[in-house]
XYZ file of C-alpha atoms in Angstrom:
763
model
C 6.708 30.061 5.402
C 7.355 31.424 1.887
C 4.016 33.731 2.121
C 5.389 35.086 5.356
C 8.849 35.800 4.539
C 7.181 37.488 1.695
C 4.324 39.600 3.370
C 6.825 40.863 5.866
C 8.785 42.710 3.066
C 6.581 45.663 3.341
C 4.613 45.519 7.046
C 6.172 47.762 9.369
C 3.805 50.787 8.571
C 0.648 49.124 7.472
C -2.281 48.022 9.295
C -2.762 44.577 11.071
C -6.084 44.079 10.039
C -7.954 43.440 7.091
C -8.537 46.462 5.489
C -12.379 47.152 4.806
C -13.563 47.643 0.891
C -16.703 49.517 -0.101
C -17.618 46.713 -2.345
C -19.304 44.062 -0.202
C -21.942 41.746 -0.516
C -24.475 40.547 2.381
C -23.528 36.805 3.904
C -25.842 34.659 4.905
C -26.941 30.927 5.527
C -28.127 28.507 2.999
C -29.870 25.757 4.049
C -28.122 23.172 2.857
C -30.986 20.469 3.147
C -32.532 22.424 0.549
C -29.311 22.099 -1.944
C -28.087 19.402 -4.022
C -24.985 18.572 -3.520
C -22.400 16.726 -5.965
C -23.306 13.577 -6.740
C -19.890 12.031 -5.704
C -19.492 11.430 -1.537
C -16.812 11.581 0.854
C -14.103 8.586 0.271
C -11.451 10.375 2.271
C -11.611 12.151 5.541
C -8.733 14.306 7.014
C -8.380 14.493 10.820
C -4.632 15.210 12.074
C -2.501 15.348 8.901
C -0.200 17.817 7.161
C -3.110 18.853 4.893
C -3.006 21.788 2.031
C -5.589 22.986 -0.464
C -3.694 23.088 -3.769
C -4.565 25.272 -6.787
C -1.967 24.300 -9.843
C -1.653 25.611 -13.442
C -0.174 23.337 -15.657
C -0.632 22.517 -19.420
C -2.642 24.980 -19.722
C -5.174 24.087 -17.141
C -6.276 24.393 -13.660
C -6.212 21.658 -11.307
C -7.467 21.752 -7.548
C -6.694 19.439 -5.113
C -6.589 18.583 -1.464
C -3.018 17.476 -0.959
C -1.554 15.257 2.159
C 2.215 15.502 3.173
C 4.814 17.855 3.446
C 7.112 15.764 1.728
C 7.053 14.724 -2.343
C 5.335 12.515 -3.471
C 2.487 14.366 -1.988
C -0.362 12.255 -1.931
C -4.073 14.056 -3.636
C -7.869 13.781 -3.355
C -10.535 15.616 -5.378
C -11.571 18.139 -2.966
C -15.367 17.111 -3.626
C -14.653 13.552 -2.169
C -12.597 15.053 0.929
C -13.872 15.932 4.463
C -11.620 18.122 6.308
C -11.949 17.865 10.183
C -11.907 20.539 12.632
C -11.764 18.665 16.176
C -13.906 19.952 19.176
C -10.400 20.613 20.661
C -10.024 23.084 18.124
C -12.775 25.018 20.116
C -11.160 28.284 21.680
C -12.850 31.584 22.853
C -12.938 34.585 20.821
C -10.814 37.140 22.549
C -11.829 40.435 23.635
C -10.887 43.428 21.064
C -12.001 45.295 17.984
C -9.288 43.391 16.147
C -10.916 40.054 16.789
C -14.429 41.456 15.408
C -13.959 39.524 12.283
C -14.173 36.086 13.462
C -17.883 37.026 14.306
C -18.527 34.672 17.438
C -17.859 37.914 19.529
C -15.997 38.494 22.616
C -15.871 35.271 24.670
C -17.847 32.960 22.362
C -16.734 29.858 21.552
C -14.542 29.768 18.127
C -13.216 27.112 16.133
C -9.850 27.533 14.809
C -7.437 25.144 13.244
C -3.980 26.806 13.995
C -1.269 27.494 11.245
C 1.115 26.326 13.946
C 1.027 22.605 13.976
C -0.546 21.189 16.656
C -0.739 17.257 16.671
C -4.088 16.823 17.788
C -5.924 19.050 15.060
C -5.770 19.341 11.057
C -2.957 21.168 9.863
C -4.447 23.384 7.209
C -2.616 25.145 4.784
C -2.159 26.929 0.633
C 0.041 25.429 -2.028
C 0.875 25.941 -5.621
C 3.752 23.933 -5.624
C 2.935 21.533 -8.583
C 2.851 24.732 -10.752
C 6.247 24.819 -13.161
C 8.260 27.698 -12.260
C 7.912 30.214 -14.629
C 4.530 29.429 -15.139
C 3.030 33.203 -14.099
C 4.266 36.608 -14.619
C 5.699 38.148 -11.417
C 4.154 41.416 -10.907
C 4.087 44.097 -7.635
C 1.264 43.537 -5.744
C -0.173 46.498 -4.367
C -2.566 44.494 -1.584
C -1.250 46.443 1.450
C -1.200 43.339 3.490
C 0.962 42.402 0.595
C 3.454 44.985 -0.623
C 5.562 42.713 -2.637
C 6.620 41.935 -6.323
C 6.446 38.001 -6.880
C 4.603 35.368 -9.475
C 1.255 35.600 -7.102
C -1.548 33.471 -7.444
C -4.582 35.172 -5.843
C -6.880 33.070 -4.009
C -10.573 34.821 -3.810
C -13.285 33.593 -1.231
C -16.348 33.503 -3.458
C -18.818 31.929 -1.133
C -19.440 30.076 2.488
C -22.424 28.176 3.385
C -22.845 26.950 6.704
C -24.447 27.448 10.183
C -21.598 30.598 11.519
C -18.737 32.772 10.115
C -15.403 31.851 8.764
C -12.208 33.724 8.574
C -9.278 33.162 7.439
C -5.960 35.057 9.023
C -2.305 34.753 10.138
C -0.889 35.781 13.595
C 1.596 38.499 13.159
C 4.656 38.218 15.133
C 3.369 40.509 18.070
C -0.176 38.415 18.059
C -2.398 40.652 16.208
C -4.084 39.031 13.370
C -3.152 39.773 9.597
C -6.789 38.855 8.204
C -7.338 37.626 4.832
C -10.935 36.748 4.536
C -13.936 37.115 6.756
C -17.824 36.464 6.031
C -18.520 38.454 9.657
C -19.249 41.567 7.612
C -20.272 40.031 4.063
C -17.805 39.204 1.439
C -16.137 41.458 -0.632
C -13.501 41.752 -3.252
C -10.545 41.734 -0.291
C -11.427 38.787 0.775
C -8.387 37.150 -0.830
C -5.299 35.569 0.151
C -1.739 35.272 -2.082
C 0.065 32.059 -2.617
C 3.707 32.532 -4.612
C 4.309 30.274 -7.639
C 5.367 26.637 -6.192
C 4.861 28.674 -2.812
C 3.687 27.293 0.565
C 2.093 28.655 3.341
C -0.472 28.075 6.725
C -3.086 30.093 8.068
C -6.077 30.350 10.694
C -8.908 28.544 9.742
C -11.712 30.038 11.997
C -15.565 28.974 12.301
C -17.970 30.689 14.845
C -20.296 27.990 15.171
C -20.199 23.801 14.798
C -21.775 22.127 11.793
C -21.012 21.755 7.971
C -19.238 24.755 6.145
C -19.013 24.682 2.244
C -16.433 27.345 1.250
C -16.020 27.958 -2.290
C -12.824 29.345 -3.537
C -11.067 30.927 -6.934
C -7.592 31.243 -7.809
C -6.203 33.838 -10.331
C -3.053 34.790 -11.774
C -1.338 36.185 -14.933
C 0.256 33.878 -17.438
C 4.051 34.749 -17.698
C 3.167 35.160 -21.891
C 4.638 38.133 -22.405
C 1.272 39.771 -22.225
C 0.099 39.019 -18.562
C -2.928 37.597 -19.919
C -5.102 36.824 -16.694
C -6.151 33.282 -16.215
C -8.528 31.764 -13.471
C -9.552 28.540 -12.363
C -13.321 27.403 -11.737
C -15.051 28.092 -8.474
C -14.141 25.024 -6.257
C -15.796 24.114 -2.922
C -14.090 22.386 -0.207
C -16.034 20.762 2.699
C -15.306 21.337 6.685
C -17.105 19.310 9.328
C -16.586 21.410 12.569
C -17.558 18.927 14.907
C -21.135 18.470 13.928
C -23.733 16.584 15.156
C -24.634 13.896 12.335
C -27.204 15.321 9.926
C -28.352 14.870 6.500
C -27.102 17.978 3.828
C -28.993 16.722 1.106
C -31.132 14.354 -0.281
C -31.148 14.099 -4.540
C -34.268 11.889 -6.250
C -33.100 9.591 -8.914
C -35.071 7.347 -11.126
C -34.521 4.785 -9.220
C -34.855 6.229 -5.664
C -32.485 8.762 -4.150
C -29.069 9.180 -2.632
C -28.569 10.972 0.786
C -25.130 12.765 1.724
C -24.248 13.382 5.185
C -22.211 15.322 6.793
C -19.951 13.545 8.581
C -19.050 9.425 8.404
C -21.564 7.415 10.467
C -21.372 3.599 11.280
C -22.670 1.505 8.356
C -22.548 -1.841 10.014
C -25.530 -1.312 12.555
C -27.974 -0.542 9.062
C -30.260 -2.744 7.669
C -33.667 -2.342 5.505
C -34.436 -6.152 5.938
C -34.420 -8.595 8.996
C -35.046 -11.868 10.091
C -35.437 -14.056 13.413
C -31.718 -14.928 13.252
C -29.958 -11.394 13.138
C -32.600 -9.598 15.408
C -31.586 -6.352 13.212
C -34.579 -4.569 14.029
C -36.583 -1.844 12.003
C -36.012 -0.326 8.442
C -32.898 2.186 9.229
C -34.127 3.522 5.422
C -37.633 3.517 3.792
C -39.294 4.870 1.182
C -43.206 5.343 1.177
C -44.789 5.766 -2.655
C -48.019 7.060 -3.718
C -49.935 4.219 -2.745
C -48.529 4.545 1.027
C -46.700 1.021 0.141
C -42.867 0.617 0.829
C -40.833 0.574 -1.963
C -38.724 -2.837 -1.939
C -35.207 -2.000 -2.796
C -31.994 -1.952 -1.830
C -29.163 0.460 0.131
C -25.771 1.268 -1.037
C -22.847 2.396 0.959
C -21.060 5.011 -1.081
C -17.835 6.738 0.141
C -18.260 7.533 4.201
C -21.304 9.613 4.512
C -23.377 8.630 1.589
C -26.069 6.513 1.354
C -28.141 5.089 -2.596
C -31.511 3.504 -2.107
C -32.236 1.687 -5.619
C -35.779 0.584 -6.134
C -35.475 -3.469 -7.140
C -36.817 -4.435 -10.886
C -37.413 -0.570 -12.395
C -37.517 3.109 -12.237
C -39.920 4.737 -9.565
C -43.695 5.878 -10.796
C -44.576 9.539 -11.071
C -46.145 10.457 -7.617
C -45.298 11.606 -4.409
C -42.896 9.659 -1.824
C -41.502 10.490 1.648
C -37.792 8.874 2.270
C -37.023 8.556 6.078
C -33.570 7.687 7.491
C -33.885 6.775 11.030
C -32.070 7.957 14.125
C -31.485 5.149 16.722
C -28.304 3.224 18.595
C -29.045 0.668 15.761
C -29.386 3.124 13.095
C -27.570 6.312 11.270
C -25.579 7.372 14.461
C -21.607 7.823 14.812
C -19.407 7.716 17.602
C -15.679 8.543 16.504
C -14.746 11.827 15.421
C -15.566 14.161 18.372
C -19.022 14.335 19.858
C -20.834 10.906 19.412
C -24.034 11.680 18.046
C -26.860 9.918 16.767
C -28.853 11.708 13.501
C -30.334 14.700 14.452
C -32.604 14.438 11.403
C -34.351 17.541 11.819
C -31.682 19.897 12.239
C -32.082 21.608 15.342
C -28.965 20.726 16.938
C -30.205 17.876 19.144
C -29.922 14.188 18.187
C -32.337 11.707 18.087
C -35.062 12.558 15.796
C -35.479 10.702 12.136
C -35.010 12.493 8.862
C -37.732 12.939 6.800
C -38.051 14.262 3.259
C -40.703 13.731 0.739
C -40.314 14.809 -3.223
C -42.349 14.155 -6.268
C -42.007 12.440 -9.203
C -43.453 13.998 -12.382
C -44.882 11.965 -15.124
C -43.154 12.547 -18.364
C -42.738 11.560 -21.779
C -39.868 9.167 -21.274
C -38.329 5.979 -22.764
C -36.301 3.725 -20.145
C -32.745 2.197 -20.370
C -31.846 -0.449 -17.535
C -29.734 -2.881 -16.403
C -31.407 -6.124 -14.436
C -30.276 -6.933 -10.904
C -28.295 -9.608 -10.318
C -26.580 -11.445 -7.862
C -23.262 -13.400 -8.794
C -20.855 -14.529 -6.999
C -16.349 -14.584 -6.884
C -15.611 -16.492 -9.951
C -19.012 -16.698 -12.164
C -19.460 -15.582 -15.296
C -23.093 -12.242 -14.861
C -25.462 -14.205 -17.429
C -28.826 -13.174 -16.912
C -30.883 -15.273 -17.189
C -28.187 -18.092 -15.911
C -28.898 -20.393 -19.137
C -28.153 -17.360 -21.661
C -25.035 -15.759 -22.202
C -24.152 -11.497 -21.313
C -25.374 -9.166 -19.066
C -27.834 -6.818 -21.508
C -28.363 -3.234 -21.360
C -31.882 -3.167 -22.328
C -33.985 -0.361 -24.162
C -37.342 -1.094 -22.266
C -39.737 0.977 -24.323
C -40.288 3.279 -26.752
C -39.595 3.727 -30.947
C -38.263 5.904 -32.977
C -34.842 5.662 -31.463
C -32.094 6.438 -34.142
C -28.888 7.316 -31.129
C -27.799 6.294 -27.916
C -24.892 7.527 -25.519
C -24.256 6.530 -22.410
C -21.844 5.362 -19.492
C -21.864 2.658 -17.169
C -20.149 3.030 -14.232
C -19.006 0.087 -12.138
C -17.124 -1.257 -9.111
C -13.873 -2.981 -10.661
C -13.418 -4.911 -7.438
C -16.421 -6.419 -8.208
C -17.276 -6.779 -11.369
C -14.837 -7.331 -14.804
C -16.145 -6.438 -18.122
C -14.287 -8.044 -20.789
C -16.006 -7.529 -23.705
C -19.197 -6.070 -25.753
C -21.440 -7.960 -28.164
C -24.449 -6.968 -30.605
C -27.664 -7.712 -28.590
C -29.647 -10.181 -30.811
C -32.093 -7.984 -32.124
C -30.211 -5.445 -32.921
C -30.761 -4.162 -36.311
C -27.394 -5.183 -38.721
C -27.315 -1.972 -40.159
C -26.807 -0.318 -36.759
C -23.655 0.921 -35.693
C -21.600 0.251 -32.268
C -19.243 2.073 -30.466
C -17.689 1.463 -26.839
C -14.258 2.037 -25.169
C -14.269 0.109 -21.688
C -11.775 1.187 -18.758
C -11.872 -0.508 -15.416
C -14.866 0.963 -13.766
C -16.126 2.881 -16.954
C -18.170 1.719 -20.135
C -18.715 4.594 -22.400
C -21.311 2.811 -25.107
C -22.616 4.746 -28.501
C -25.436 3.254 -30.836
C -26.454 4.762 -33.981
C -29.336 2.925 -35.679
C -30.810 5.622 -38.219
C -31.694 3.056 -41.303
C -33.688 1.348 -38.746
C -35.098 3.166 -35.753
C -35.146 1.495 -32.615
C -38.131 -0.110 -30.569
C -38.215 -1.388 -27.121
C -38.235 -3.653 -25.273
C -34.723 -4.810 -26.748
C -31.369 -5.955 -25.856
C -29.376 -3.749 -27.291
C -26.031 -5.073 -25.990
C -24.650 -8.186 -24.359
C -21.972 -7.618 -22.108
C -18.978 -10.037 -21.071
C -18.442 -9.681 -17.605
C -17.313 -12.331 -14.547
C -17.225 -11.316 -10.789
C -13.457 -11.067 -9.627
C -12.546 -14.218 -7.337
C -11.387 -11.764 -5.010
C -14.374 -9.944 -4.804
C -16.023 -9.119 -1.208
C -18.560 -11.988 -0.660
C -21.943 -10.003 0.366
C -20.671 -6.779 -1.019
C -23.004 -4.905 -3.342
C -22.463 -2.390 -6.156
C -24.990 0.091 -8.123
C -24.413 -0.703 -12.158
C -25.225 3.226 -12.957
C -26.352 4.013 -15.979
C -25.394 7.805 -16.659
C -24.773 10.494 -19.347
C -27.897 8.963 -20.873
C -28.682 10.876 -24.471
C -31.634 9.297 -26.712
C -31.442 10.903 -30.472
C -29.026 13.410 -29.122
C -31.386 14.466 -26.418
C -34.083 15.089 -27.998
C -35.956 12.259 -26.452
C -36.195 12.485 -22.620
C -34.690 9.183 -20.998
C -34.578 7.618 -17.363
C -31.757 5.338 -16.403
C -32.751 2.433 -14.502
C -29.706 1.594 -12.503
C -29.304 -2.152 -11.047
C -28.159 -4.111 -8.418
C -25.157 -6.305 -8.178
C -25.020 -8.648 -4.851
C -21.939 -10.057 -4.728
C -23.177 -13.710 -3.651
C -24.193 -16.680 -5.388
C -27.911 -17.355 -6.192
C -29.673 -19.025 -3.912
C -27.044 -18.761 -0.647
C -29.181 -16.788 1.359
C -27.421 -17.811 4.542
C -24.150 -15.713 2.881
C -21.756 -18.765 3.609
C -20.540 -19.432 -0.376
C -22.348 -22.976 -0.753
C -25.289 -24.345 -0.758
C -27.134 -26.117 1.990
C -30.830 -27.250 2.832
C -30.712 -23.959 5.422
C -30.903 -21.419 2.298
C -33.704 -23.459 1.513
C -35.307 -22.978 4.500
C -34.351 -19.164 4.874
C -36.186 -18.827 1.562
C -39.397 -20.292 2.387
C -39.246 -17.902 5.415
C -39.121 -15.155 3.314
C -41.719 -16.471 0.833
C -44.523 -16.885 3.872
C -43.662 -13.275 5.531
C -41.483 -14.807 8.448
C -38.553 -13.305 7.705
C -38.309 -9.800 5.737
C -35.173 -10.841 4.279
C -31.664 -12.476 4.981
C -29.435 -11.221 7.498
C -26.332 -11.976 5.363
C -27.404 -9.419 2.826
C -29.105 -7.207 5.440
C -29.055 -4.097 3.086
C -30.136 -5.731 0.012
C -33.760 -6.684 -1.484
C -33.564 -10.355 -0.670
C -35.528 -10.724 -4.352
C -31.849 -10.540 -5.773
C -30.745 -13.613 -3.931
C -33.415 -15.489 -4.320
C -35.179 -15.001 -7.179
C -34.615 -17.980 -8.994
C -37.355 -18.690 -11.014
C -37.311 -15.165 -12.372
C -40.705 -13.642 -11.272
C -40.023 -11.196 -9.395
C -40.549 -12.406 -5.767
C -39.365 -14.779 -3.287
C -41.587 -17.835 -3.453
C -41.953 -21.617 -2.243
C -40.684 -22.647 -5.552
C -37.799 -20.696 -5.417
C -37.036 -22.601 -1.891
C -37.643 -25.884 -4.143
C -35.276 -24.859 -6.554
C -32.368 -24.233 -3.784
C -33.194 -27.359 -2.375
C -33.280 -29.177 -5.915
C -29.521 -27.461 -6.086
C -28.258 -28.883 -2.746
C -29.303 -32.626 -3.214
C -27.810 -32.489 -7.279
C -30.283 -32.206 -9.267
C -29.278 -29.765 -11.299
C -30.917 -26.130 -12.032
C -30.532 -24.735 -14.919
C -31.517 -21.342 -13.311
C -28.553 -21.582 -10.618
C -25.516 -20.903 -12.569
C -22.739 -23.891 -11.314
C -20.069 -22.557 -8.313
C -16.581 -22.102 -9.353
C -14.425 -25.203 -9.015
C -12.744 -25.503 -5.514
C -13.820 -23.956 -2.612
C -14.688 -20.394 -3.042
C -12.437 -17.280 -2.098
C -14.923 -15.543 -0.062
C -14.395 -12.240 1.300
C -17.197 -11.976 3.638
C -18.420 -7.768 3.961
C -18.845 -6.507 7.464
C -16.157 -7.532 9.836
C -13.407 -9.842 8.205
C -11.101 -7.409 5.697
C -9.461 -7.435 2.425
C -5.710 -6.373 2.907
C -4.143 -6.245 -0.384
C -1.940 -4.236 -3.009
C -2.948 -2.703 -6.082
C -1.722 -4.384 -9.175
C -1.710 -2.080 -12.083
C 1.318 0.305 -11.223
C 3.629 1.790 -13.716
C 7.000 3.659 -13.123
C 10.264 3.876 -14.901
C 13.763 3.611 -13.762
C 15.542 6.249 -11.493
C 12.041 7.185 -10.519
C 9.891 7.038 -7.610
C 7.015 5.448 -6.854
C 4.076 5.228 -4.069
C 2.496 1.692 -3.032
C -0.609 1.636 -0.521
C -1.392 -1.542 1.545
C -5.189 -0.961 1.362
C -7.709 -2.285 3.257
C -11.478 -2.837 2.474
C -13.399 -2.175 6.211
C -11.137 -1.030 8.816
C -14.029 -0.999 11.987
C -12.519 -2.308 14.832
C -8.464 -1.897 13.743
C -6.262 -1.418 16.252
C -3.168 -3.434 15.701
C -1.369 -4.746 12.717
C 1.265 -7.194 12.075
C 2.478 -7.057 8.666
C 5.147 -9.433 6.656
C 6.006 -7.727 3.041
C 8.227 -9.054 0.546
C 9.235 -6.993 -2.798
C 11.473 -7.617 -5.874
C 14.623 -6.151 -4.530
C 16.207 -6.475 -8.055
C 13.615 -3.656 -9.256
C 12.907 -1.656 -6.379
C 14.983 -0.386 -3.238
C 12.766 0.610 -0.472
C 13.153 4.420 0.475
C 10.452 5.040 3.237
C 7.394 3.274 4.835
C 4.520 5.598 6.397
C 1.661 5.289 8.482
C -1.617 4.863 6.039
C -4.353 7.236 5.941
C -6.420 5.089 8.365
C -3.550 4.268 10.631
C -2.443 7.713 10.682
C -2.635 8.175 14.684
C -1.614 4.940 15.122
C 1.128 5.742 18.228
C 3.222 2.365 18.047
C 4.872 2.072 14.792
C 8.253 -0.286 14.220
C 9.449 -1.417 10.767
C 12.218 -3.509 9.934
C 13.672 -3.567 6.332
C 16.113 -5.804 4.425
C 17.044 -4.446 1.286
C 19.664 -7.221 0.336
C 16.729 -9.821 0.976
C 13.935 -7.527 -0.271
C 11.518 -8.272 3.095
C 9.821 -5.805 5.480
C 8.193 -6.577 8.994
C 6.109 -3.616 10.420
C 4.080 -3.803 13.456
C 1.529 -0.806 13.962
C -0.723 -0.290 17.476
C -3.031 2.541 18.755
C -3.167 2.513 22.571
C -6.401 5.082 22.828
C -8.603 1.472 21.418
C -10.113 0.798 17.902
C -11.046 3.114 15.360
C -14.654 3.146 13.879
C -16.227 4.821 10.937
C -13.286 5.176 8.960
C -14.276 3.569 5.934
C -12.074 1.722 3.704
C -8.605 2.985 3.069
C -4.480 2.302 3.603
C -2.847 0.701 5.924
C 0.826 1.448 4.656
C 2.213 3.977 2.248
C 5.116 2.483 0.803
C 7.767 4.191 -1.591
C 9.768 2.606 -3.548
C 12.494 3.558 -6.218
C 12.871 1.599 -9.391
C 16.586 1.220 -9.702
C 18.598 2.788 -12.118
C 19.067 -0.905 -14.067
C 15.898 -2.713 -12.947
C 15.034 -5.125 -15.796
C 11.676 -4.350 -17.776
C 8.784 -6.099 -16.215
C 7.012 -7.006 -13.651
C 8.162 -5.806 -9.921
C 6.268 -8.336 -7.572
C 5.260 -6.971 -3.817
C 3.966 -10.014 -1.875
C 1.692 -9.409 1.031
C 3.346 -12.738 3.080
C 2.238 -14.937 5.879
C 4.757 -14.279 7.886
C 8.673 -13.296 7.618
C 10.653 -14.885 10.474
C 8.830 -14.543 13.399
C 6.008 -11.885 12.414
C 2.774 -13.329 10.631
C 0.437 -11.171 9.187
C -2.766 -10.607 11.032
C -4.739 -7.952 12.518
C -5.624 -7.466 16.141
C -3.845 -10.708 16.529
C -6.174 -12.505 14.578
C -9.064 -11.115 15.645
C -10.224 -9.371 12.288
C -10.153 -12.347 9.958
C -8.250 -11.536 6.901
C -9.892 -13.350 4.010
C -8.359 -14.693 1.542
C -5.244 -15.306 4.186
C -2.203 -14.691 3.174
C 0.628 -16.877 1.776
C 3.670 -16.886 0.643
C 3.138 -17.695 -3.015
C 3.701 -14.480 -5.013
C 1.820 -13.092 -7.559
C -2.055 -13.976 -5.803
C -4.917 -11.719 -5.439
C -3.619 -9.752 -2.272
C -0.017 -9.216 -3.916
C 1.249 -5.842 -5.878
C 2.861 -5.013 -9.188
C 4.705 -2.389 -10.419
C 5.342 -2.860 -14.721
C 8.665 -1.171 -14.684
C 8.805 0.325 -18.185
C 11.242 0.210 -20.971
C 13.328 3.259 -20.893
C 12.100 4.129 -24.486
C 8.448 3.442 -23.888
C 5.827 6.103 -24.423
C 3.330 4.756 -22.068
C 1.981 7.632 -20.115
C 3.511 6.545 -16.371
C 2.354 6.507 -13.986
C -1.970 6.014 -14.242
C -2.647 3.240 -12.195
C -5.710 1.505 -10.957
C -5.912 -1.751 -8.524
C -9.745 -2.612 -9.859
C -11.215 -0.633 -6.394
C -13.109 2.299 -6.310
C -12.809 2.847 -2.660
C -8.766 3.153 -2.564
C -8.736 6.758 -1.533
C -5.731 6.702 0.689
C -2.813 6.951 -1.634
C -2.027 8.260 -5.522
C -0.116 5.089 -6.591
C 2.554 5.461 -9.597
C 2.470 9.385 -8.862
C 6.434 10.032 -9.362
C 8.927 12.942 -8.607
């Protein structure tokens, strides 16, 4: 390790332990439940990978990331979306002797340590600055007695630790004694630092004195090599660690339409429900929100990342008053059985699983104006017109007057919705100026109307939107209005987020078509025999079955569905797309595919993931793949983020024909609680003389004797891979011309849940 070699230059007569300095501040436990954590949720959990926390400086800016891999290109994830797992097997006992007091557990007591030497059972965690260009920082002699060497150093400073116990960062000297860099056992001070060389990489021991969920705040600083040694410092960055905790809620943040709850580790989403019916027998609601009147608030629950749930009220913002949210702890409620200790939810934080999480909050009245987007059900291949007889999905100014400027961002999942255009609402004044930018997943909109102030209710704009043919059937997303400002922030505003259910309106059974059974299920909900539809167990049934648009499920809706079944056209129900619908059921039938918007240049390498949207129960995979061998050469095949601990792995590559066969298996049993991610990482080199254009990567039905399947067909792939090139499952790398000014490689495949690789990153 570079740091270890440099540190050894001046240590022969120096203390082997961390020097104590007088500048200290008290360290104390902060209740995580009372804090408002970042809105983003974990999309990736790292368990046994070679991983580095990285602070790099390039293009006059700092960047922090969690990097995976010890060869280039590494994959990078945002720290706020990444959970670092400390397995139960990391548990040791604190050794006797005062030199070990920095661990804070007490001699003989348990302490959990991720070691600086690689252990295949544990996360191998270090620090890095390898993406900082050489010569960025000035070389200087670092006087810290633990270093005593001259180099272009990047100093990491410990700013805060929040968790149930103490944290320490240290290295093991050659004689087995500890070289302590950071420790909270006696507070946090100016000597709680470590040093990473520019373009360097080092590993440490990461120690925790108690089980639980930790947030560790770090900040990097250095001196620029500008002749003046100008100091520069990064923002404070939080890294998240789970030390084999029981399942707990770390935050519940109210929103205008409900709340977002964040947990400290992945949970099993497949057992959760808000609504039950007599067929599925799912049991009580696992999330409830009770309002000021004592009545339950109707809404939908969206799983975000691997550890968050978002409750969104149906049909409007929350009224002022007091609310109580409850998350149920049960074998068929909030629980986890993967990654360490199996646990039901420990709702009251006493360390004993089995009790619900209950939190009250108050919505205070305010003079506000509301912007909203409707709740809607539309399925694969359908345009999103609301109502069905109209044109477009409206963004609505629900109330208010005297509005002269509106700015907002609409965030959506491009795997479930494609927005192709924005048009003016029919009542928007002709003098109003409309500006927008739309990239997959993010629409930024501004309207100025000084000459004719706006008043609600008003459809400001109509979005031309369609559900992609490959969208996962019965999936849900939040149509999230963000960064809302009215009159440059001088008018208080509320955002009424919408829910989009991927399903054909009136298809209450979730089979992708209409039968009389759909009408029967709707009628059962209308008369109170069922609470909802088993196929949409986390979605308000009104979104799926309110055909008449009166904000309820009624017998009239059941009649309209039945009319559609027998061929009496109902204009409220949009027509089904021609041909059999390409349904990808949510839940146990997963979607396996490559990304389609990748860019690269000749002579460069590019990483391409094969992703899976639902991994629950995956134990084996057989994969048949072909690629454009004229443009691409396959350099490396690696297990993906979901399959990193699969101990059976065999590949067969034919570079001449451009085919790849892969078999993976996990002998210890199927995986649980990992959500979406990558099954494979493929690293290609774009050939030096590759013709510009599209290089296809085809997920095939079969190559030779191997057929693409998961668990020998036990997990039904929908759509089913076939040998035709260029379908919805196949990847596309666009080879840029040599003189192309396109900034390579930025990519998107239309999926916000793909998080196990950074495709298109070149080296």
